XYZ file of C-alpha atoms in Angstrom:
267
model
C 0.000 0.000 0.000
C 1.212 3.566 -0.719
C 1.422 6.219 1.983
C -1.862 6.809 3.736
C -3.558 10.088 2.941
C -4.591 12.271 5.869
C -7.442 14.726 5.423
C -7.694 17.702 7.738
C -11.042 19.485 7.735
C -11.103 23.053 9.022
C -14.450 24.746 9.615
C -14.360 28.549 9.502
C -16.680 31.501 9.891
C -15.240 34.972 10.437
C -12.221 33.306 12.002
C -9.470 35.648 10.800
C -8.233 36.382 14.335
C -7.325 32.761 15.076
C -7.080 30.982 11.721
C -3.467 31.693 10.795
C -1.944 29.413 13.432
C -4.201 26.582 12.236
C -3.199 27.023 8.602
C 0.486 27.494 9.449
C 0.546 24.265 11.449
C -0.701 22.282 8.441
C 1.524 24.181 5.997
C 4.585 23.267 8.083
C 3.864 19.514 8.104
C 6.703 17.553 6.519
C 4.299 14.804 5.455
C 3.392 15.225 1.760
C 0.215 13.170 1.498
C -2.122 15.658 3.149
C -5.490 16.908 1.946
C -6.787 20.061 3.632
C -10.469 20.884 3.231
C -11.483 24.352 4.366
C -15.239 24.636 4.741
C -16.165 28.280 5.216
C -19.617 29.575 6.127
C -19.465 32.661 3.865
C -17.173 34.736 6.073
C -17.260 38.514 5.765
C -13.926 39.277 7.474
C -10.395 38.476 6.238
C -10.785 34.697 6.613
C -10.737 33.998 2.872
C -7.797 36.351 2.324
C -5.818 34.308 4.842
C -6.908 31.121 3.098
C -5.801 32.435 -0.297
C -2.414 33.455 1.153
C -2.113 29.983 2.647
C -2.811 28.324 -0.714
C -0.151 30.499 -2.368
C 2.389 29.612 0.337
C 1.612 25.909 0.025
C 2.000 26.017 -3.758
C 5.309 27.862 -3.424
C 6.558 25.339 -0.880
C 5.706 22.443 -3.235
C 4.953 20.343 -0.173
C 2.553 18.005 -1.971
C -0.466 19.115 0.060
C -3.815 19.370 -1.691
C -6.102 22.206 -0.549
C -9.773 22.612 -1.362
C -11.919 25.544 -0.258
C -15.668 26.057 -0.251
C -17.379 29.185 1.040
C -21.153 29.285 1.315
C -23.813 29.686 4.004
C -24.426 26.609 6.127
C -26.724 25.441 8.903
C -24.062 25.469 11.592
C -20.774 23.785 12.415
C -22.024 20.195 12.142
C -23.625 20.866 8.756
C -20.222 22.184 7.649
C -18.511 19.086 9.041
C -20.876 16.875 7.071
C -19.907 18.807 3.946
C -16.301 17.948 4.750
C -17.148 14.266 5.100
C -18.821 14.291 1.689
C -15.741 15.846 0.046
C -12.816 14.025 1.639
C -10.598 11.660 -0.338
C -8.110 10.695 2.382
C -7.728 7.426 4.274
C -8.120 9.172 7.644
C -9.862 12.376 8.641
C -9.262 14.776 11.506
C -11.325 17.895 12.233
C -8.906 20.723 13.012
C -10.982 23.844 13.444
C -9.993 27.494 13.370
C -7.784 28.301 16.347
C -6.710 24.702 16.940
C -3.381 23.546 15.567
C -0.926 20.682 15.193
C 1.806 20.843 17.859
C 4.846 20.035 15.679
C 5.800 19.852 11.971
C 6.285 16.073 12.103
C 2.951 15.166 13.735
C 1.274 13.952 10.529
C 4.375 11.904 9.631
C 4.470 10.267 13.056
C 0.746 9.513 12.982
C 0.970 8.002 9.487
C 3.955 5.873 10.518
C 2.193 4.616 13.642
C -0.913 3.700 11.646
C 0.911 1.881 8.846
C 3.193 0.048 11.282
C 0.166 -1.667 12.794
C 0.142 -3.907 9.706
C 3.807 -3.858 8.724
C 5.194 -4.766 6.247
C 2.274 -4.854 3.802
C -0.709 -2.994 5.244
C -3.883 -2.530 3.328
C -6.481 0.064 4.164
C -9.208 -2.373 5.233
C -6.876 -3.815 7.891
C -5.825 -0.484 9.398
C -7.209 0.823 12.726
C -10.674 2.353 12.628
C -9.446 5.215 14.807
C -6.043 6.546 15.813
C -6.248 8.733 18.913
C -3.883 10.796 21.011
C -3.503 13.386 23.738
C -4.374 17.084 23.669
C -2.878 20.250 25.120
C -5.063 23.253 25.922
C -3.972 26.684 24.671
C -5.305 30.182 25.232
C -6.713 32.595 22.658
C -3.172 33.538 21.604
C -2.126 29.922 21.129
C -0.007 29.753 24.294
C 0.131 26.505 26.280
C -2.090 26.466 29.361
C -2.170 22.847 30.519
C -2.629 19.260 29.442
C -6.260 18.348 28.879
C -7.820 17.139 32.133
C -9.508 14.137 30.507
C -6.837 11.842 29.084
C -7.209 8.913 26.681
C -7.270 5.457 28.264
C -4.682 2.934 27.161
C -7.434 0.934 25.493
C -10.270 3.012 24.131
C -13.721 1.615 23.282
C -17.071 3.258 22.618
C -17.996 2.507 26.227
C -15.061 4.593 27.489
C -16.962 7.827 26.875
C -19.275 6.956 29.755
C -16.575 8.666 31.822
C -16.680 11.775 29.615
C -15.167 12.626 26.246
C -11.783 11.085 27.011
C -10.405 11.898 23.557
C -10.699 15.410 22.194
C -12.428 15.665 18.814
C -9.261 17.223 17.314
C -7.184 14.246 18.507
C -9.490 11.650 16.932
C -8.340 10.407 13.506
C -11.154 8.328 12.020
C -10.662 5.968 9.103
C -12.494 7.510 6.174
C -14.875 4.644 5.466
C -16.156 4.680 9.053
C -16.276 8.482 9.146
C -18.183 8.908 5.893
C -20.716 6.251 6.878
C -21.348 8.140 10.141
C -22.445 11.720 9.418
C -22.929 14.154 12.277
C -26.416 14.097 13.764
C -27.929 17.516 13.106
C -30.367 17.242 16.014
C -27.458 18.255 18.262
C -26.160 21.842 18.283
C -23.163 21.522 20.622
C -22.401 17.841 21.235
C -22.754 16.094 17.882
C -18.983 15.560 17.972
C -19.322 13.414 21.118
C -22.125 11.409 19.508
C -20.119 11.058 16.276
C -17.034 9.687 18.021
C -19.127 7.162 19.945
C -20.942 5.999 16.796
C -17.676 5.648 14.854
C -16.250 3.508 17.650
C -19.451 1.465 17.877
C -19.209 0.723 14.153
C -15.579 -0.324 14.609
C -16.514 -2.664 17.468
C -19.282 -4.216 15.381
C -16.744 -5.067 12.666
C -14.048 -6.005 15.202
C -11.635 -3.373 13.899
C -9.132 -2.125 16.514
C -8.431 1.417 17.691
C -4.852 2.705 17.996
C -3.438 4.720 20.897
C -0.779 7.027 19.419
C 0.800 7.799 22.832
C 1.588 11.411 21.928
C 0.073 14.884 21.956
C -1.476 15.332 18.517
C -3.560 18.497 18.943
C -3.476 21.912 20.580
C -7.044 22.883 21.406
C -8.101 26.500 21.922
C -10.035 26.798 25.145
C -12.657 29.250 23.879
C -15.060 27.490 21.517
C -18.763 27.045 20.935
C -18.949 24.404 23.671
C -17.243 26.743 26.147
C -19.394 29.719 25.181
C -22.583 27.660 25.592
C -21.404 25.558 28.515
C -24.780 24.881 30.171
C -26.550 23.989 26.915
C -23.621 21.786 25.928
C -23.700 19.873 29.216
C -27.439 19.260 28.925
C -27.093 18.089 25.357
C -24.136 15.866 26.213
C -26.263 14.240 28.910
C -28.864 13.418 26.216
C -26.129 11.882 24.057
C -24.953 9.694 26.935
C -28.518 8.644 27.772
C -28.995 7.593 24.165
C -25.861 5.443 24.044
C -25.523 4.178 27.614
C -29.073 4.152 28.958
C -31.007 6.389 31.321
C -30.235 4.616 34.588
C -26.517 4.165 34.011
C -26.135 7.775 32.843
C -27.955 9.071 35.915
C -25.837 6.944 38.280
C -22.609 7.999 36.597
C -23.511 11.686 36.851
C -24.400 11.262 40.510
C -20.949 9.770 41.018
C -19.346 12.673 39.089
C -21.105 15.099 41.447
C -19.994 13.199 44.560
C -16.424 12.957 43.281
C -16.334 16.703 42.596
C -17.721 17.435 46.081
C -15.115 15.186 47.752
C -12.303 17.102 46.057
C -13.318 20.105 48.089
């Protein structure tokens, strides 16, 4: 099999203040087989100017990256993500949104090597992990490191692991394209469709007995201020609904009671 192709999908809307570090982090990747889909919601600021500059820089660098841009009104972030799923041509997809960025220029290379080595020496796509997942660092609005993400990936991740919370950040979740495309984001959710999506991708992998791969490295820098942070209460309520749907009403209630007790005991 040839090198795996990694697709990064970046959703933007009037994101000029934070987008450059996202684009720069992909531009700097030393891995050539990258597809970058930029799905813009008809921005009215300098977002598209930054994107055009990025395309020119990538072409000048002759780094092998393929960039596609669409800019049109959408029905929200998860509608835009579904557009990305419909357009991707890579073997794996990662959603790297405006403000979030890859922590080092060799991250894509290291991820690709880890994935292909799971079936060395002659991997084929259908035998590769359904998901490759890693750790996340939290950064501030300027992109400066704040702390490691509080929730950390378990050594062995399954769809049931998310009963304890979203243990893998969406930006650190590389889904194999066939599983990702077959699992569009559920538009009934406004803030937590990413949690639901990750669970459903992992459920599909378990059904087909396809393993998940722990990358054992930080693969994403996540900007603390996002839609989930800005709408924290609504997000928590919606996430509870997601957990009820996947894990059952009683178990979800008991787990949240335990979360509350555990938080109280800390103080």
